[in-house]
XYZ file of C-alpha atoms in Angstrom:
746
model
C 58.345 2.014 -7.334
C 57.013 3.787 -10.397
C 53.300 3.911 -9.872
C 50.340 2.355 -8.122
C 51.666 0.239 -5.280
C 49.450 -2.253 -3.501
C 49.558 -2.713 0.244
C 51.331 -5.702 1.624
C 49.322 -8.900 1.433
C 47.795 -10.312 4.564
C 51.065 -11.867 5.686
C 50.958 -14.051 2.584
C 54.129 -14.916 0.730
C 54.545 -13.714 -2.865
C 55.202 -16.424 -5.395
C 57.994 -15.827 -7.864
C 57.180 -14.126 -11.139
C 57.155 -17.344 -13.151
C 55.769 -19.444 -10.358
C 59.042 -21.369 -10.094
C 59.943 -21.685 -6.441
C 62.007 -23.928 -4.260
C 60.226 -27.202 -3.571
C 60.212 -29.117 -0.289
C 63.171 -31.327 0.442
C 63.103 -34.828 -0.990
C 60.598 -37.071 0.708
C 59.151 -34.329 2.872
C 55.794 -32.620 2.976
C 55.566 -28.865 3.462
C 54.908 -27.839 7.016
C 51.621 -26.018 7.451
C 51.940 -22.272 7.790
C 50.445 -20.491 10.776
C 46.729 -20.003 10.379
C 46.975 -16.227 10.075
C 49.679 -16.481 7.412
C 47.633 -18.824 5.218
C 44.418 -16.834 5.485
C 42.188 -17.741 2.515
C 45.163 -19.141 0.606
C 43.126 -22.058 -0.706
C 41.102 -19.751 -2.964
C 44.252 -18.763 -4.849
C 44.897 -20.488 -8.173
C 48.685 -20.479 -7.676
C 48.887 -20.400 -3.886
C 51.922 -20.558 -1.655
C 55.549 -21.288 -2.632
C 55.117 -24.895 -1.493
C 51.962 -25.577 -3.490
C 53.101 -23.747 -6.627
C 56.321 -25.756 -6.712
C 54.304 -28.924 -7.262
C 51.736 -27.529 -9.728
C 51.990 -29.769 -12.799
C 51.772 -26.963 -15.314
C 52.741 -23.451 -16.329
C 51.861 -20.797 -13.740
C 52.591 -17.091 -13.394
C 52.198 -14.874 -10.354
C 52.666 -11.127 -10.552
C 52.728 -9.776 -7.031
C 52.959 -6.288 -5.595
C 56.584 -5.788 -6.560
C 56.113 -6.894 -10.181
C 53.031 -4.716 -10.692
C 54.866 -1.723 -9.219
C 57.799 -2.330 -11.559
C 55.543 -2.225 -14.634
C 53.376 0.634 -13.365
C 50.488 -0.348 -15.661
C 46.754 -0.066 -15.075
C 46.043 -1.676 -18.487
C 45.674 -5.464 -18.155
C 46.726 -5.895 -21.802
C 50.126 -4.370 -21.157
C 50.598 -6.427 -17.991
C 49.672 -9.728 -19.622
C 51.816 -9.007 -22.692
C 54.737 -10.057 -20.450
C 53.096 -13.402 -19.571
C 53.840 -16.297 -21.951
C 50.971 -18.208 -23.533
C 48.498 -15.307 -23.356
C 46.797 -14.106 -26.576
C 45.529 -10.520 -26.579
C 43.430 -8.363 -28.887
C 43.302 -4.666 -28.037
C 40.078 -2.731 -28.462
C 39.773 0.761 -26.981
C 43.435 1.249 -25.933
C 42.989 1.353 -22.148
C 42.259 -2.292 -21.293
C 38.756 -1.565 -20.005
C 37.157 -4.389 -22.006
C 40.065 -6.714 -22.787
C 39.987 -9.678 -25.128
C 42.132 -12.360 -23.471
C 42.754 -15.958 -24.477
C 45.306 -18.608 -23.592
C 47.166 -20.909 -25.961
C 45.040 -20.307 -29.056
C 41.683 -20.637 -27.289
C 40.202 -17.513 -28.891
C 40.208 -14.155 -27.132
C 36.900 -12.454 -27.976
C 35.505 -10.759 -24.849
C 37.676 -13.089 -22.691
C 34.860 -15.640 -23.053
C 37.164 -18.698 -23.136
C 38.972 -18.194 -19.832
C 37.713 -18.543 -16.282
C 37.860 -15.020 -14.910
C 38.055 -14.626 -11.118
C 38.500 -11.910 -8.538
C 39.807 -13.193 -5.215
C 39.027 -16.750 -6.283
C 35.339 -16.309 -7.173
C 33.701 -15.881 -10.618
C 33.555 -12.243 -11.697
C 32.326 -12.373 -15.319
C 28.733 -11.054 -15.557
C 27.201 -14.476 -16.342
C 30.008 -17.060 -16.671
C 27.691 -19.987 -17.482
C 24.760 -18.489 -19.421
C 26.634 -15.712 -21.296
C 30.416 -15.845 -20.655
C 31.385 -12.813 -22.794
C 33.009 -10.532 -20.205
C 31.718 -7.045 -20.940
C 32.820 -6.231 -17.384
C 36.439 -6.578 -16.282
C 37.790 -5.802 -12.792
C 39.678 -2.521 -12.431
C 43.305 -3.548 -12.843
C 44.651 -0.331 -11.334
C 43.520 -1.310 -7.822
C 44.824 -4.886 -7.852
C 47.573 -6.213 -5.566
C 48.347 -9.357 -7.559
C 47.551 -11.289 -10.732
C 47.635 -15.060 -11.149
C 47.628 -16.970 -14.440
C 47.306 -20.736 -14.553
C 46.668 -22.697 -17.721
C 45.773 -26.359 -18.400
C 46.374 -27.696 -14.890
C 43.667 -25.374 -13.511
C 40.853 -27.397 -15.115
C 40.155 -29.546 -12.038
C 39.811 -26.823 -9.424
C 38.268 -24.045 -11.517
C 35.416 -23.834 -13.996
C 33.238 -23.802 -15.935
C 35.666 -22.809 -18.713
C 38.529 -25.298 -18.533
C 39.846 -25.379 -22.121
C 42.224 -22.455 -21.637
C 42.924 -21.597 -18.026
C 42.291 -19.166 -15.190
C 43.004 -15.493 -14.664
C 42.615 -14.490 -11.012
C 42.900 -10.854 -9.956
C 43.760 -10.311 -6.298
C 42.371 -7.197 -4.659
C 44.213 -5.130 -2.073
C 44.489 -6.940 1.233
C 43.767 -5.662 4.710
C 47.163 -4.542 6.060
C 48.622 -5.842 9.331
C 48.744 -2.330 10.792
C 47.772 1.207 9.919
C 48.751 1.921 6.356
C 47.700 4.254 3.580
C 48.592 5.344 0.088
C 47.686 8.204 -2.209
C 48.689 8.064 -5.862
C 47.797 10.760 -8.399
C 48.906 11.279 -11.997
C 48.010 13.442 -14.995
C 49.161 13.703 -18.577
C 48.358 13.370 -22.269
C 44.796 13.766 -23.567
C 43.859 15.363 -20.253
C 44.229 11.953 -18.610
C 43.906 11.894 -14.823
C 44.299 8.956 -12.495
C 43.972 8.719 -8.736
C 44.094 5.963 -6.169
C 43.542 6.208 -2.427
C 43.835 3.394 0.112
C 43.712 3.305 3.883
C 43.509 0.342 6.232
C 44.344 -0.933 9.678
C 44.236 -4.110 11.776
C 43.971 -4.789 15.449
C 44.249 -8.112 17.252
C 40.953 -9.405 15.848
C 39.443 -6.778 13.550
C 40.792 -5.286 10.329
C 39.494 -3.091 7.521
C 40.615 -1.468 4.294
C 38.983 1.081 2.009
C 40.118 1.845 -1.525
C 38.974 4.260 -4.235
C 40.230 4.453 -7.809
C 39.430 7.110 -10.423
C 40.416 7.164 -14.100
C 39.335 9.701 -16.685
C 40.616 10.788 -20.073
C 39.458 12.794 -23.055
C 40.659 9.920 -25.269
C 43.320 9.657 -27.963
C 40.915 9.550 -30.933
C 39.484 12.617 -32.684
C 35.819 12.776 -33.643
C 34.889 14.503 -36.903
C 33.382 17.935 -36.152
C 34.602 17.630 -32.555
C 33.071 15.900 -29.578
C 34.103 13.641 -26.688
C 35.822 10.267 -27.178
C 37.027 9.634 -23.622
C 35.928 7.664 -20.590
C 35.303 8.117 -16.863
C 35.648 5.266 -14.360
C 35.088 5.193 -10.596
C 35.820 2.120 -8.489
C 35.313 1.620 -4.741
C 36.138 -1.359 -2.535
C 35.920 -2.042 1.201
C 36.908 -5.118 3.206
C 36.106 -5.939 6.817
C 37.665 -8.889 8.633
C 37.144 -10.569 11.978
C 39.437 -13.345 13.207
C 39.563 -15.461 16.323
C 41.927 -14.543 19.131
C 45.427 -15.993 19.254
C 44.486 -18.268 22.153
C 41.346 -19.693 20.536
C 41.092 -23.481 20.228
C 39.980 -23.198 16.593
C 41.251 -20.564 14.196
C 38.363 -18.849 12.385
C 38.167 -15.857 10.079
C 35.289 -13.996 8.478
C 35.795 -11.425 5.725
C 33.242 -9.232 3.966
C 34.125 -7.508 0.706
C 31.923 -4.930 -1.032
C 32.694 -3.291 -4.363
C 31.148 -0.893 -6.846
C 32.376 0.200 -10.281
C 30.777 2.799 -12.551
C 31.939 3.620 -16.054
C 30.741 5.998 -18.736
C 32.557 6.171 -22.049
C 32.139 7.645 -25.502
C 33.158 4.381 -27.128
C 32.063 2.931 -30.465
C 32.153 -0.236 -32.562
C 32.741 1.876 -35.707
C 36.310 1.748 -36.988
C 37.895 3.022 -40.216
C 38.476 1.896 -43.769
C 42.053 0.898 -44.530
C 42.574 4.010 -46.643
C 41.254 6.354 -43.947
C 43.377 4.550 -41.342
C 46.509 5.303 -43.377
C 45.609 8.992 -43.517
C 44.620 9.394 -39.859
C 44.534 6.278 -37.642
C 43.042 8.187 -34.701
C 40.077 9.597 -36.608
C 36.498 8.752 -35.652
C 33.726 9.168 -38.170
C 30.878 11.591 -37.516
C 28.466 8.653 -37.564
C 29.833 7.498 -34.180
C 29.113 10.756 -32.321
C 26.102 9.372 -30.410
C 27.810 6.123 -29.311
C 28.235 5.711 -25.544
C 28.609 2.923 -22.984
C 27.189 3.191 -19.470
C 27.918 0.425 -16.919
C 27.342 -0.219 -13.227
C 28.830 -3.206 -11.371
C 28.266 -4.193 -7.747
C 29.862 -7.119 -5.971
C 29.607 -8.816 -2.602
C 31.793 -11.582 -1.183
C 31.450 -13.119 2.249
C 34.171 -15.610 3.101
C 34.581 -17.828 6.151
C 37.596 -19.925 7.053
C 37.987 -22.607 9.714
C 41.320 -24.232 10.509
C 41.082 -26.649 13.435
C 44.628 -27.968 13.035
C 47.294 -29.006 10.572
C 45.135 -31.768 9.038
C 41.999 -29.895 8.075
C 40.938 -26.531 6.699
C 37.580 -25.342 5.418
C 36.720 -22.253 3.352
C 33.225 -21.124 2.351
C 32.526 -18.180 0.053
C 29.155 -16.699 -0.791
C 29.193 -14.240 -3.689
C 26.857 -12.025 -5.667
C 27.597 -9.834 -8.703
C 25.139 -7.462 -10.388
C 26.021 -5.755 -13.646
C 24.069 -3.353 -15.832
C 25.211 -2.034 -19.164
C 23.764 -0.055 -22.002
C 26.044 0.222 -24.981
C 24.387 2.639 -27.378
C 26.138 2.132 -30.686
C 25.660 2.568 -34.409
C 25.037 -0.746 -36.150
C 23.524 -0.079 -39.591
C 23.187 2.700 -42.131
C 20.742 3.220 -45.028
C 21.707 5.327 -48.057
C 18.456 4.546 -49.877
C 18.941 0.894 -50.794
C 18.199 -0.599 -47.374
C 20.165 -0.953 -44.164
C 23.743 -2.254 -44.371
C 25.834 -3.393 -41.377
C 28.706 -1.030 -40.617
C 31.144 -3.967 -40.794
C 30.067 -4.644 -44.382
C 30.407 -0.958 -45.310
C 33.971 -0.735 -44.001
C 34.851 -4.145 -45.413
C 33.858 -3.082 -48.963
C 33.913 0.739 -49.159
C 33.865 0.716 -52.953
C 30.572 -1.148 -53.121
C 29.049 0.838 -50.281
C 30.401 4.296 -51.131
C 27.087 6.059 -50.476
C 26.761 4.436 -47.049
C 30.374 5.332 -46.218
C 29.684 8.975 -47.086
C 26.945 9.004 -44.448
C 29.257 7.450 -41.850
C 31.845 10.127 -42.575
C 29.223 12.879 -42.494
C 30.182 13.886 -46.041
C 26.578 13.594 -47.245
C 23.206 14.380 -45.746
C 20.837 11.506 -45.090
C 17.116 11.006 -45.075
C 15.317 10.625 -41.768
C 15.770 7.264 -40.015
C 18.926 6.462 -41.992
C 21.223 5.593 -39.068
C 20.288 2.733 -36.760
C 21.626 2.914 -33.191
C 21.024 -0.084 -30.968
C 20.554 0.339 -27.239
C 22.241 -2.885 -26.131
C 20.642 -2.739 -22.708
C 21.371 -5.771 -20.542
C 21.182 -6.719 -16.873
C 23.264 -9.561 -15.464
C 23.599 -11.272 -12.156
C 25.621 -14.203 -10.901
C 25.549 -15.657 -7.426
C 26.651 -18.760 -5.663
C 28.279 -20.574 -2.802
C 31.723 -22.191 -2.967
C 32.866 -24.731 -0.369
C 36.466 -25.941 -0.176
C 37.790 -28.610 2.161
C 41.470 -29.433 2.505
C 42.591 -32.579 4.305
C 46.013 -34.043 5.119
C 45.235 -37.525 6.470
C 48.645 -37.893 8.108
C 49.014 -34.360 9.394
C 52.081 -32.270 8.625
C 54.105 -35.298 7.382
C 51.354 -36.641 5.135
C 52.198 -37.681 1.605
C 48.635 -36.795 0.550
C 46.852 -33.483 0.403
C 43.241 -33.903 -0.639
C 41.025 -31.030 -1.771
C 37.276 -31.326 -2.219
C 35.225 -28.494 -3.683
C 31.559 -27.770 -4.304
C 30.032 -24.816 -6.153
C 26.323 -24.044 -6.267
C 25.815 -21.304 -8.834
C 23.218 -19.507 -10.902
C 23.493 -16.616 -13.334
C 21.353 -14.713 -15.796
C 21.534 -12.350 -18.751
C 18.439 -10.189 -19.329
C 18.290 -8.475 -22.726
C 15.766 -5.662 -23.128
C 17.004 -3.840 -26.215
C 15.656 -1.402 -28.785
C 16.918 0.632 -31.712
C 16.696 4.394 -32.250
C 16.831 5.940 -35.722
C 18.766 9.083 -36.612
C 19.487 11.333 -39.533
C 22.800 13.025 -40.248
C 22.773 16.524 -41.745
C 25.845 18.714 -42.020
C 27.806 16.123 -40.078
C 25.460 16.345 -37.070
C 23.185 13.485 -36.011
C 19.629 14.070 -34.832
C 17.155 11.601 -33.359
C 14.205 11.037 -35.699
C 12.470 7.931 -34.314
C 12.631 6.483 -30.801
C 12.576 2.703 -30.596
C 9.886 0.882 -28.662
C 11.227 -0.781 -25.480
C 12.203 -4.419 -26.065
C 11.558 -4.211 -29.813
C 15.038 -5.413 -30.794
C 15.563 -8.153 -28.204
C 13.438 -9.151 -25.219
C 14.686 -12.332 -23.601
C 16.301 -13.892 -20.562
C 19.037 -16.528 -20.616
C 19.827 -18.257 -17.352
C 21.845 -21.137 -15.983
C 21.847 -23.185 -12.808
C 24.972 -25.180 -12.098
C 26.296 -27.645 -9.582
C 30.021 -28.324 -9.776
C 32.146 -30.712 -7.723
C 35.851 -31.400 -7.809
C 38.268 -33.709 -6.021
C 42.038 -33.517 -6.313
C 44.799 -35.343 -4.479
C 48.407 -34.197 -4.334
C 50.552 -37.255 -3.657
C 54.215 -36.724 -2.752
C 56.493 -39.702 -3.285
C 60.023 -38.528 -2.662
C 61.045 -36.400 -5.632
C 57.872 -37.298 -7.493
C 54.519 -35.558 -7.004
C 51.357 -36.932 -8.636
C 48.171 -34.853 -8.962
C 45.118 -36.794 -10.139
C 41.724 -35.110 -10.083
C 38.186 -34.996 -11.384
C 35.712 -32.166 -11.927
C 32.001 -32.630 -12.549
C 29.851 -29.875 -14.056
C 26.066 -30.288 -14.112
C 24.360 -27.328 -15.814
C 20.743 -26.565 -16.690
C 20.186 -23.820 -19.273
C 16.989 -21.983 -20.103
C 16.142 -19.180 -22.510
C 12.871 -17.277 -22.228
C 12.161 -15.280 -25.389
C 9.173 -12.958 -24.896
C 9.270 -11.659 -28.465
C 9.656 -8.135 -29.745
C 5.991 -7.189 -29.321
C 5.631 -7.924 -25.600
C 7.460 -5.214 -23.593
C 5.469 -6.003 -20.436
C 6.486 -9.688 -20.682
C 2.963 -10.977 -20.331
C 4.098 -14.240 -21.934
C 1.531 -14.250 -24.757
C 4.211 -15.152 -27.319
C 6.726 -16.711 -24.944
C 9.132 -19.246 -26.441
C 11.147 -21.399 -24.043
C 14.327 -23.174 -25.010
C 16.203 -25.376 -22.563
C 19.010 -27.882 -22.483
C 21.252 -29.488 -19.895
C 24.847 -30.621 -19.739
C 26.606 -33.146 -17.527
C 30.353 -33.175 -18.020
C 33.117 -35.214 -16.385
C 36.456 -33.416 -16.531
C 39.400 -35.614 -15.491
C 43.002 -34.553 -15.263
C 46.367 -35.894 -14.215
C 49.635 -34.088 -13.587
C 53.116 -34.979 -12.426
C 56.150 -33.050 -11.227
C 59.641 -34.406 -10.646
C 62.204 -32.588 -8.510
C 65.541 -32.781 -10.324
C 67.241 -30.840 -7.523
C 66.346 -28.254 -4.940
C 66.355 -25.708 -7.776
C 64.907 -27.477 -10.835
C 61.628 -29.260 -11.556
C 60.113 -31.103 -14.499
C 56.336 -31.069 -14.931
C 53.777 -32.606 -17.264
C 50.035 -32.995 -17.422
C 46.992 -34.060 -19.420
C 43.654 -32.429 -18.645
C 40.265 -32.347 -20.303
C 38.988 -28.989 -21.473
C 35.330 -27.976 -21.440
C 33.226 -24.887 -22.189
C 29.436 -24.900 -21.811
C 27.294 -24.313 -24.933
C 24.856 -21.889 -23.304
C 21.121 -22.099 -24.012
C 22.051 -23.147 -27.540
C 20.468 -22.720 -30.947
C 17.530 -24.742 -32.215
C 19.914 -27.370 -33.598
C 21.560 -27.816 -30.183
C 25.118 -26.576 -30.016
C 27.596 -29.101 -28.639
C 29.831 -28.320 -25.655
C 33.405 -27.345 -26.334
C 35.701 -30.249 -25.506
C 39.435 -30.779 -25.753
C 42.350 -32.682 -24.275
C 45.157 -30.365 -23.221
C 48.720 -31.615 -22.849
C 51.796 -29.806 -21.592
C 55.343 -30.595 -20.539
C 57.812 -28.188 -19.031
C 60.783 -27.286 -16.888
C 61.298 -24.604 -14.252
C 64.306 -23.505 -12.258
C 64.941 -21.050 -9.456
C 68.501 -20.386 -8.459
C 69.069 -17.232 -6.442
C 67.924 -14.294 -8.571
C 67.483 -16.440 -11.676
C 64.083 -17.884 -12.560
C 63.308 -19.837 -15.706
C 60.194 -21.576 -16.979
C 59.834 -23.451 -20.272
C 56.705 -25.233 -21.495
C 55.418 -26.922 -24.637
C 51.684 -27.459 -25.083
C 49.150 -29.198 -27.294
C 45.440 -28.404 -27.035
C 43.486 -30.909 -29.108
C 39.849 -29.803 -29.586
C 37.078 -32.151 -30.633
C 34.807 -29.128 -30.950
C 35.678 -25.444 -30.669
C 32.891 -22.948 -29.962
C 32.514 -19.438 -31.314
C 30.064 -16.849 -29.948
C 27.921 -14.716 -32.260
C 28.503 -11.307 -30.679
C 28.623 -7.847 -32.224
C 32.141 -7.400 -30.858
C 33.240 -10.408 -32.927
C 31.661 -8.932 -36.049
C 28.517 -11.082 -35.801
C 24.829 -10.301 -35.413
C 24.903 -9.903 -31.648
C 22.440 -12.717 -30.953
C 24.938 -14.342 -28.587
C 24.426 -17.882 -29.893
C 27.357 -20.288 -29.898
C 28.537 -22.041 -33.056
C 30.260 -25.400 -33.459
C 33.731 -25.055 -34.942
C 34.729 -28.707 -35.156
C 38.200 -30.074 -34.583
C 41.039 -27.634 -33.863
C 44.626 -28.176 -32.815
C 46.697 -25.537 -31.022
C 50.381 -26.205 -30.379
C 53.143 -24.011 -29.111
C 56.054 -23.183 -26.880
C 56.436 -20.746 -23.980
C 59.487 -19.333 -22.253
C 59.846 -16.955 -19.307
C 63.080 -15.735 -17.736
C 63.778 -13.264 -14.948
C 67.102 -12.338 -13.410
C 68.818 -9.530 -11.516
C 72.543 -9.750 -12.246
C 73.242 -6.633 -10.180
C 71.757 -8.029 -6.987
C 73.156 -11.494 -7.748
C 76.652 -10.011 -7.944
C 76.192 -8.105 -4.683
C 76.228 -4.701 -6.375
C 74.493 -1.676 -4.879
C 72.513 -1.266 -8.090
C 69.655 -3.554 -9.068
C 69.440 -4.596 -12.728
C 66.146 -6.510 -13.058
C 65.754 -8.284 -16.374
C 62.753 -10.191 -17.687
C 62.010 -11.905 -20.987
C 59.088 -13.918 -22.309
C 58.324 -15.551 -25.652
C 55.359 -17.463 -27.056
C 55.021 -19.415 -30.282
C 51.494 -20.568 -31.158
C 49.997 -22.444 -34.103
C 46.207 -22.886 -34.046
C 44.503 -24.561 -37.015
C 41.143 -26.005 -37.933
C 41.385 -29.743 -38.577
C 38.153 -30.094 -40.535
C 36.274 -28.269 -43.287
C 32.795 -26.806 -42.866
C 30.560 -23.908 -43.890
C 29.839 -21.500 -41.050
C 27.377 -18.647 -40.626
C 29.714 -17.304 -37.932
C 31.378 -14.363 -39.716
C 34.925 -14.543 -38.225
C 35.200 -18.139 -39.476
C 33.216 -18.113 -42.714
C 33.739 -21.135 -44.996
C 36.509 -23.043 -43.246
C 38.965 -25.406 -44.906
C 41.101 -27.875 -42.973
C 44.421 -26.175 -42.248
C 42.954 -22.671 -41.878
C 44.521 -20.628 -39.098
C 42.247 -19.372 -36.333
C 41.723 -15.604 -36.274
C 43.388 -13.388 -33.670
C 46.128 -15.838 -32.685
C 49.627 -14.425 -33.338
C 52.378 -16.827 -34.368
C 55.056 -14.988 -32.365
C 54.917 -12.817 -29.244
C 57.803 -11.530 -27.135
C 58.439 -9.092 -24.301
C 61.621 -7.729 -22.757
C 61.927 -5.687 -19.569
C 65.062 -3.921 -18.322
C 65.429 -1.923 -15.141
C 67.938 0.038 -13.091
C 67.299 0.453 -9.361
C 69.439 2.923 -7.423
C 69.086 4.296 -3.916
C 66.752 7.124 -4.907
C 66.212 6.598 -8.635
C 64.516 3.816 -10.567
C 64.290 3.352 -14.338
C 62.479 0.734 -16.403
C 62.056 0.072 -20.090
C 59.660 -2.466 -21.631
C 59.626 -3.679 -25.212
C 56.785 -5.856 -26.506
C 56.359 -7.447 -29.915
C 53.234 -9.008 -31.405
C 53.146 -10.699 -34.793
C 50.402 -9.826 -37.277
C 47.213 -11.845 -36.826
C 44.545 -13.034 -39.188
C 41.175 -11.413 -38.563
C 39.309 -14.071 -40.594
C 40.148 -17.792 -40.702
C 42.378 -18.690 -43.667
C 45.755 -19.919 -44.818
C 48.629 -18.768 -46.999
C 49.593 -15.089 -47.407
C 47.309 -12.825 -45.382
C 45.480 -10.121 -47.369
C 45.882 -6.691 -45.774
C 42.116 -6.236 -45.176
C 42.158 -9.495 -43.162
C 45.179 -8.786 -40.979
C 46.308 -6.741 -38.013
C 49.760 -5.138 -38.109
C 52.801 -6.555 -36.402
C 54.186 -3.977 -34.013
C 56.900 -3.212 -31.481
C 55.992 -0.997 -28.534
C 58.449 0.795 -26.238
C 57.335 1.905 -22.768
C 59.517 3.849 -20.352
C 59.118 4.844 -16.724
C 61.311 6.611 -14.184
C 60.927 7.566 -10.554
C 62.722 9.409 -7.784
C 62.201 9.228 -4.036
C 61.809 12.796 -2.803
C 61.471 11.713 0.824
C 61.093 8.370 2.549
C 57.351 8.343 1.833
C 56.985 10.543 -1.261
C 57.902 9.526 -4.829
C 57.772 11.325 -8.148
C 57.266 9.216 -11.276
C 56.998 9.610 -15.038
C 55.476 7.062 -17.433
C 55.557 7.075 -21.230
C 53.549 4.538 -23.216
C 54.333 3.863 -26.889
C 57.421 6.052 -26.823
C 57.954 5.969 -30.602
C 54.261 6.712 -31.304
C 53.896 3.523 -33.333
C 50.676 3.448 -35.370
C 49.250 0.036 -36.151
C 46.010 -1.822 -36.796
C 45.317 -3.534 -33.472
C 42.054 -5.175 -34.609
C 39.453 -5.196 -37.374
C 36.544 -6.198 -35.230
C 33.848 -5.263 -34.441
C 33.848 -3.110 -37.625
C 36.838 -1.664 -39.470
C 40.436 -0.921 -38.580
C 41.096 0.098 -34.973
C 44.341 1.639 -33.656
C 46.361 0.903 -30.565
C 47.048 3.567 -27.949
C 49.039 6.552 -29.229
C 52.052 7.956 -27.352
C 50.858 8.858 -23.860
C 52.802 10.428 -20.995
C 51.852 10.711 -17.323
C 53.537 12.489 -14.397
C 52.508 11.716 -10.855
C 53.192 11.504 -7.141
C 52.837 8.533 -4.781
C 52.633 9.161 -1.051
C 52.704 6.416 1.574
C 51.598 6.999 5.151
């Protein structure tokens, strides 16, 4: 193992990398696993080998072994090996990833249902789904990806799919791990885990620390790095082995703090060519400060092989203040930084201030304190029922979620001057003078799904119902005490029926065909005055998977047909930051996915393992109607325009060598250039990212039975490329980075 290794799951079986596993024999139903072995399995989105074999859609499970092989703590690099996933890098470390599936749009991961241990983890998934918080990938024990077929069991965002991160489980016995590493840019990473279980009680504690000085260089010097601390504890109580009813209760508590010198200010194309890792002097005061706390309390009851019940209560609190430069005034009025970098010739005087090449007047640089508080809380109930017991042809699941969440904006803007390349505060903003409002949602969701096994054929019909009430309370910019003198209230409600139907057919004990049609939905939020419509689509897929010994293969073709695509007006997308959603009309996304894994060394009985993996995605995503949009990433859209930030081609290749004491792995990923603004035909350079090929290498040696030395190199060839042009200007991917570390198990 190269790097962070997760403890063994709670006696749960890992699903294969592509989710393709051996299905039950013809005409049979899977026998129920022992209660302890299936602990909380129903909250997984892929589940056990038996259930994943009959999922009528593309699924991916990366378990402990796969995550160890990659040795990544950056979710972008992990998911670059998963087909059908669209990624846009931002700060280079995967702390605030932009993830989409199958052309859904990736901005702030706002189009996917994001879960940790089966419960919503985005700050406000209904009222404000932009995920400015993302779980710490470096402490995860597994990652599940499920696309269209997830729309019945998971919500509220069902147009794309589900990403579920699985935290470290309570081990069966005493177990611990210490992992430390250090390297380029004074980067340091540490992970500590210890846990134990007795007959009825178990516990685990985990701490993760990441800090770096950053790979960008600020004009005139100054910090550009980040510090992150993450803590998690789980406590579990289960019934005794002789109890008439099996019961389990698990409490999970987590806290994550992050402070980073991160900015929305990028570079002009010309400056990027000269020095892609430069940061302008005008970004020296930009920082992000976040604090996330989570609580999950889960109860499971399993009275026999016909019935199981799982209840989860959850609460997430998230605070953030992203202090960042937004506008600059060179004497002719304030200009957005995105406009300055988009047209540096027109705004040469403003650009000189951003670079620190000229001195400004007082109050010339506008820094917004994007101060926001979020909470989300709810109760999820899941009931599984096999009416005929272990030999039943039916497996019925009923689910109920009672949920509420809120985004509280209390923002202001400070004004600075820049003299001699140094910024100084000249005017402090009045609290709440930029934005002073609360957006909230209350939701009731119900789903029913039946898995019907008829010999080789498995049918999966289902229905999800989402009932959501939205409200926005705008107190105005002159009422910091929120007395309500100028209060404006905006409200709307949504009732959505989300049907779906899937089918799998067992060709043999090793091969399966699958197909499905599911409705996609994304809530419109509190909406604008003209009432934004919900996002709706019909998502189709057909595919094939095979598992034969060490060979696993999954192929899938998909069509996502949108009646209305939504876009969110956020600063990170290059918008105004108001957070409103915009109707995008009809869109069609089509494509093909392939995933292959094999180990010819082990398959041939050799003493050397030769793990091989390959994935490929082809995606076309186009607007099907013409319209004029105030949403900047779309602009004036013509039918046939390609959606921004959706690459046509993506591919990843992994090769490994596993010896008795040595392990080696190389990963190669390719991403095609992407449009940054909707359009068609040849892509102008200012409206495109760069295509790029990245090489990552890792090697490790076992020094003793419990102690390992490892080396990791990211971006071996030091490829420089434009990873994104939003929020403002060209932004680079991570430069060549090397880490050396030790992992000790006890």
